[in-house]
Short mmCIF file of C-alpha atoms and ligand atoms in Angstrom, two decimals:
data_model
loop_
_atom_site.label_atom_id
_atom_site.label_comp_id
_atom_site.label_asym_id
_atom_site.label_seq_id
_atom_site.Cartn_x
_atom_site.Cartn_y
_atom_site.Cartn_z
CA MET K 1 54.39 -83.51 50.73
CA LYS K 2 51.11 -82.40 49.27
CA ARG K 3 52.88 -81.23 46.15
CA LEU K 4 54.64 -84.58 45.81
CA ILE K 5 51.34 -86.45 46.02
CA LEU K 6 49.80 -84.14 43.49
CA THR K 7 52.74 -84.67 41.13
CA VAL K 8 52.43 -88.40 41.51
CA ILE K 9 48.70 -88.25 40.88
CA ILE K 10 49.18 -86.13 37.78
CA PHE K 11 51.91 -88.49 36.57
CA ILE K 12 49.79 -91.58 37.11
CA GLY K 13 46.89 -89.72 35.55
CA ILE K 14 48.80 -89.06 32.34
CA ALA K 15 50.21 -92.57 32.28
CA ALA K 16 46.79 -94.07 32.89
CA CYS K 17 44.76 -92.20 30.32
CA LYS K 18 43.22 -94.40 27.72
CA THR K 19 41.11 -93.48 24.73
CA ASN K 20 37.61 -94.85 24.62
CA PRO K 21 37.21 -96.07 21.02
CA PHE K 22 33.47 -95.52 21.06
CA THR K 23 33.53 -91.90 22.16
CA GLY K 24 37.06 -90.83 21.25
CA LYS K 25 37.29 -89.40 24.77
CA SER K 26 40.36 -89.82 26.92
CA THR K 27 39.49 -91.52 30.18
CA LEU K 28 41.25 -92.14 33.45
CA ASN K 29 42.05 -95.77 34.00
CA PHE K 30 44.73 -97.12 36.34
CA TYR K 31 43.69 -100.68 35.81
CA PRO K 32 44.96 -102.46 32.74
CA ASN K 33 42.93 -105.48 31.60
CA SER K 34 45.77 -107.72 32.75
CA GLN K 35 45.05 -106.66 36.34
CA ILE K 36 41.32 -106.30 36.40
CA PHE K 37 40.25 -109.26 34.24
CA PRO K 38 41.70 -112.05 36.41
CA MET K 39 39.89 -110.57 39.44
CA ALA K 40 36.66 -110.37 37.47
CA PHE K 41 36.99 -113.91 36.10
CA ALA K 42 37.61 -115.37 39.55
CA GLN K 43 34.68 -113.47 41.08
CA TYR K 44 32.43 -114.53 38.24
CA ASP K 45 33.30 -118.22 38.60
CA GLN K 46 32.69 -117.99 42.32
CA PHE K 47 29.34 -116.33 41.73
CA LEU K 48 28.31 -119.13 39.37
CA THR K 49 29.17 -121.85 41.88
CA GLU K 50 27.10 -120.10 44.54
CA ASN K 51 24.02 -119.49 42.38
CA LYS K 52 21.59 -121.53 40.33
CA VAL K 53 22.75 -121.42 36.74
CA VAL K 54 20.02 -122.37 34.28
CA SER K 55 21.16 -124.53 31.40
CA GLY K 56 19.51 -126.35 28.53
CA THR K 57 16.32 -124.28 28.51
CA LYS K 58 15.02 -122.07 25.72
CA ASP K 59 15.62 -118.98 27.85
CA ALA K 60 19.20 -119.97 28.68
CA GLN K 61 19.80 -120.59 24.98
CA MET K 62 18.36 -117.18 24.13
CA ILE K 63 20.74 -115.40 26.53
CA THR K 64 23.70 -117.15 24.89
CA THR K 65 22.45 -116.43 21.36
CA VAL K 66 21.89 -112.74 22.05
CA GLY K 67 25.22 -112.45 23.90
CA LYS K 68 27.14 -113.96 21.00
CA ARG K 69 25.42 -111.74 18.47
CA ILE K 70 26.07 -108.62 20.53
CA SER K 71 29.75 -109.39 21.23
CA SER K 72 30.39 -110.27 17.60
CA ALA K 73 28.73 -106.99 16.53
CA ALA K 74 31.02 -105.12 18.92
CA GLU K 75 34.01 -106.88 17.45
CA ARG K 76 32.97 -106.01 13.89
CA TRP K 77 32.56 -102.37 14.88
CA LEU K 78 35.96 -102.25 16.58
CA ASP K 79 37.69 -103.95 13.64
CA ALA K 80 36.09 -101.54 11.19
CA ASN K 81 37.03 -98.50 13.26
CA GLY K 82 40.73 -99.19 13.67
CA TYR K 83 40.73 -101.20 16.88
CA PRO K 84 41.45 -104.77 15.82
CA GLY K 85 42.43 -106.97 18.73
CA TYR K 86 40.74 -104.66 21.27
CA LEU K 87 38.80 -107.62 22.65
CA LYS K 88 41.61 -110.16 22.64
CA ASP K 89 41.70 -110.52 26.43
CA TYR K 90 37.91 -110.75 26.75
CA LYS K 91 36.49 -114.13 27.66
CA TRP K 92 32.81 -113.76 26.86
CA GLU K 93 30.39 -115.81 28.91
CA TYR K 94 26.63 -115.43 29.12
CA ASN K 95 24.72 -117.13 31.92
CA LEU K 96 21.12 -117.15 33.02
CA VAL K 97 20.70 -117.51 36.78
CA ASN K 98 17.50 -118.67 38.43
CA ASP K 99 16.65 -115.76 40.73
CA GLU K 100 13.58 -113.54 40.82
CA THR K 101 15.69 -110.40 41.20
CA VAL K 102 15.07 -108.08 38.28
CA ASN K 103 18.69 -107.57 37.24
CA ALA K 104 21.46 -108.23 34.76
CA TRP K 105 25.13 -107.25 34.77
CA CYS K 106 28.40 -107.58 32.93
CA MET K 107 31.76 -107.72 34.67
CA PRO K 108 35.03 -106.56 33.07
CA GLY K 109 36.22 -108.92 30.36
CA GLY K 110 32.73 -109.86 29.16
CA LYS K 111 31.32 -111.92 32.04
CA ILE K 112 27.56 -111.56 31.87
CA VAL K 113 24.69 -112.68 34.08
CA PHE K 114 20.98 -112.32 33.46
CA TYR K 115 18.55 -113.22 36.26
CA THR K 116 15.35 -115.00 35.30
CA GLY K 117 13.54 -112.16 37.12
CA ILE K 118 14.33 -109.69 34.34
CA LEU K 119 12.81 -111.85 31.59
CA PRO K 120 9.20 -110.70 32.15
CA ILE K 121 10.45 -107.16 31.43
CA THR K 122 12.72 -107.95 28.50
CA GLN K 123 9.85 -110.08 27.09
CA THR K 124 11.50 -110.87 23.74
CA GLU K 125 14.91 -111.67 22.31
CA THR K 126 15.11 -108.02 21.20
CA GLY K 127 14.35 -106.88 24.75
CA VAL K 128 17.22 -109.04 25.99
CA ALA K 129 19.41 -107.44 23.31
CA VAL K 130 18.65 -103.97 24.70
CA VAL K 131 19.89 -104.93 28.17
CA MET K 132 22.75 -107.03 26.77
CA GLY K 133 23.94 -104.20 24.50
CA HIS K 134 23.87 -101.74 27.38
CA GLU K 135 25.71 -104.01 29.83
CA VAL K 136 28.31 -105.06 27.25
CA ALA K 137 28.84 -101.36 26.47
CA HIS K 138 29.78 -100.71 30.12
CA ALA K 139 32.40 -103.45 29.83
CA LEU K 140 33.72 -102.29 26.45
CA ALA K 141 34.08 -98.71 27.66
CA ASP K 142 35.92 -99.80 30.82
CA HIS K 143 33.40 -98.00 33.01
CA GLY K 144 34.09 -100.34 35.91
CA ALA K 145 37.82 -99.73 35.75
CA GLN K 146 37.25 -95.99 35.56
CA ARG K 147 35.04 -96.13 38.62
CA MET K 148 37.76 -98.08 40.40
CA SER K 149 40.32 -95.50 39.30
CA ALA K 150 38.24 -92.70 40.79
CA GLY K 151 38.04 -94.72 44.01
CA MET K 152 41.79 -95.22 43.97
CA LEU K 153 42.41 -91.48 43.65
CA GLN K 154 40.34 -90.99 46.78
CA GLN K 155 42.40 -93.64 48.53
CA ILE K 156 45.66 -91.98 47.53
CA GLY K 157 44.30 -88.80 49.03
CA ALA K 158 43.29 -90.65 52.18
CA VAL K 159 46.55 -92.42 52.82
CA ALA K 160 48.69 -89.33 52.14
CA GLY K 161 52.11 -90.28 50.93
CA ASN K 162 51.48 -93.96 50.61
CA VAL K 163 50.90 -94.12 46.90
CA ALA K 164 51.81 -97.74 46.52
CA ILE K 165 48.48 -99.43 46.11
CA LYS K 166 48.92 -102.98 47.26
CA ASP K 167 47.03 -105.99 46.00
CA PRO K 168 44.58 -106.25 48.91
CA GLU K 169 43.67 -102.60 48.38
CA LYS K 170 43.13 -103.22 44.70
CA ARG K 171 40.81 -106.07 45.55
CA ASN K 172 38.92 -103.87 47.97
CA THR K 173 38.40 -101.23 45.32
CA PHE K 174 37.24 -103.93 42.95
CA ASN K 175 34.78 -105.31 45.47
CA GLN K 176 33.46 -101.85 46.16
CA ALA K 177 32.97 -101.19 42.49
CA TYR K 178 31.27 -104.51 41.87
CA GLY K 179 29.71 -105.15 45.23
CA LEU K 180 30.75 -108.76 45.03
CA GLY K 181 31.67 -110.98 47.90
CA SER K 182 28.34 -110.36 49.58
CA THR K 183 25.66 -109.79 46.98
CA VAL K 184 25.91 -108.47 43.49
CA GLY K 185 22.77 -106.49 44.18
CA VAL K 186 24.71 -103.87 46.10
CA MET K 187 26.80 -102.93 43.10
CA LEU K 188 27.49 -99.23 42.98
CA PRO K 189 25.58 -97.32 40.35
CA PHE K 190 27.44 -95.96 37.37
CA SER K 191 27.50 -92.21 36.92
CA ARG K 192 24.85 -90.62 34.77
CA GLY K 193 27.52 -89.89 32.13
CA HIS K 194 28.51 -93.55 31.97
CA GLU K 195 24.86 -94.57 31.74
CA THR K 196 24.26 -92.25 28.81
CA GLU K 197 27.41 -93.52 27.12
CA ALA K 198 26.39 -97.16 27.62
CA ASP K 199 22.90 -96.41 26.24
CA ARG K 200 24.35 -94.86 23.11
CA ILE K 201 27.02 -97.52 22.48
CA GLY K 202 24.60 -100.32 23.37
CA LEU K 203 22.02 -99.04 20.91
CA GLN K 204 24.54 -99.06 18.05
CA ILE K 205 25.80 -102.53 18.88
CA MET K 206 22.31 -104.00 19.11
CA ALA K 207 21.43 -102.49 15.72
CA ILE K 208 24.61 -103.90 14.12
CA ALA K 209 23.64 -107.26 15.66
CA GLY K 210 20.32 -106.99 13.79
CA TYR K 211 18.01 -106.02 16.64
CA ASN K 212 15.50 -103.22 16.24
CA PRO K 213 16.88 -100.15 18.07
CA ASP K 214 13.36 -98.73 18.46
CA GLU K 215 12.77 -101.41 21.08
CA ALA K 216 15.29 -99.82 23.48
CA ALA K 217 12.95 -97.02 24.50
CA ASN K 218 10.12 -99.55 24.92
CA LEU K 219 12.24 -101.68 27.26
CA TRP K 220 12.87 -98.68 29.50
CA ARG K 221 9.17 -97.79 29.44
CA ARG K 222 8.38 -101.28 30.74
CA MET K 223 11.11 -100.95 33.37
CA LYS K 224 9.66 -97.61 34.43
CA ALA K 225 6.14 -99.03 34.68
CA LYS K 226 7.45 -101.83 36.90
CA ALA K 227 9.13 -99.26 39.16
CA GLY K 228 5.73 -98.12 40.37
CA GLY K 229 4.85 -101.62 41.56
CA GLN K 230 5.40 -103.33 44.91
CA ALA K 231 8.89 -104.58 44.11
CA PRO K 232 10.83 -102.02 42.08
CA PRO K 233 13.41 -103.72 39.84
CA GLU K 234 16.86 -104.07 41.37
CA PHE K 235 18.17 -103.09 37.96
CA LEU K 236 16.81 -99.60 38.55
CA SER K 237 18.94 -99.10 41.66
CA THR K 238 21.98 -98.99 39.40
CA HIS K 239 20.15 -97.84 36.27
CA PRO K 240 17.66 -95.11 37.10
CA SER K 241 15.00 -94.86 34.46
CA SER K 242 13.98 -91.44 33.34
CA ASP K 243 12.13 -89.72 30.57
CA THR K 244 15.45 -88.25 29.44
CA ARG K 245 16.80 -91.74 28.94
CA ILE K 246 13.73 -92.81 26.97
CA ASN K 247 13.81 -89.61 24.89
CA ASN K 248 17.53 -90.03 24.15
CA LEU K 249 17.09 -93.62 23.00
CA THR K 250 14.20 -92.62 20.75
CA ALA K 251 16.23 -89.77 19.26
CA TRP K 252 19.33 -91.95 18.66
CA ALA K 253 17.54 -94.91 17.08
CA PRO K 254 17.78 -93.56 13.47
CA SER K 255 21.56 -93.04 13.75
CA ALA K 256 21.94 -96.56 15.17
CA ARG K 257 20.15 -97.83 12.05
CA GLN K 258 22.53 -95.82 9.87
CA GLU K 259 25.50 -97.29 11.68
CA ALA K 260 24.08 -100.80 11.16
CA ALA K 261 23.63 -100.07 7.44
CA LYS K 262 27.40 -99.53 7.18
CA PHE K 263 27.69 -103.20 8.13
CA GLY K 264 25.08 -104.28 5.61
CA VAL K 265 22.38 -104.69 8.26
CA THR K 266 19.13 -103.15 7.09
CA SER K 267 16.43 -105.40 8.52
CA PHE K 268 15.87 -105.87 12.23
CA LYS K 269 14.25 -108.37 14.58
ZN1 ZN L 1 24.18 -99.12 32.95
#
């Protein structure tokens, strides 16, 4: 029986491997966009109805502007690197929600929320671009789906023999990965590897979008400074700040500029 399960897992594993265009790495992903996006879109719409969406303000406009610039930069990069149509199922949406929680997130398929509470830390449009680039990078690299896939492997192990993952189970895995249903704040953290990947991809995208990549390290310095205060940013519970992160971003900034130059972008906000 054990051998059968292992065979099935290996089979699904091979069938479910997908290449990450940004890293060239093969990743485990059982969840095609066609399955995960509808769940994400429904959860996102529900979240918006239950929270205070800000519209018509300068800040709300800024979130939309930055989001559009970042997603169009991602699209240009993908087109230029042999992945045209990669984003065809994405339905980008950028919303600002009135909530003092210091957080921002992006669900699969490009559904983004910024809380007003993070704006004092992002400070400028470029600061917003740092967070936006990073969050969008998680979505582009299917990190959520990979995390769900890892969870599903555990489930297969747990329910020995019953490898048919039914819809309710899929939804459970999704809710675990995104912490939705109750509060988004309990979202599981990404692995350190995924964080590093999102930092690197995000930095390139923000530079192609015309935002100064040097500001990324500064954003994380501000986040780190805030962590010492009375109310540590919620964002840090899923995105631990560290000197390594700041050092990496500083070291990668020149190559992000070079990447942007390939797209004719040589001056930055
Ligand atoms: Zn992250």
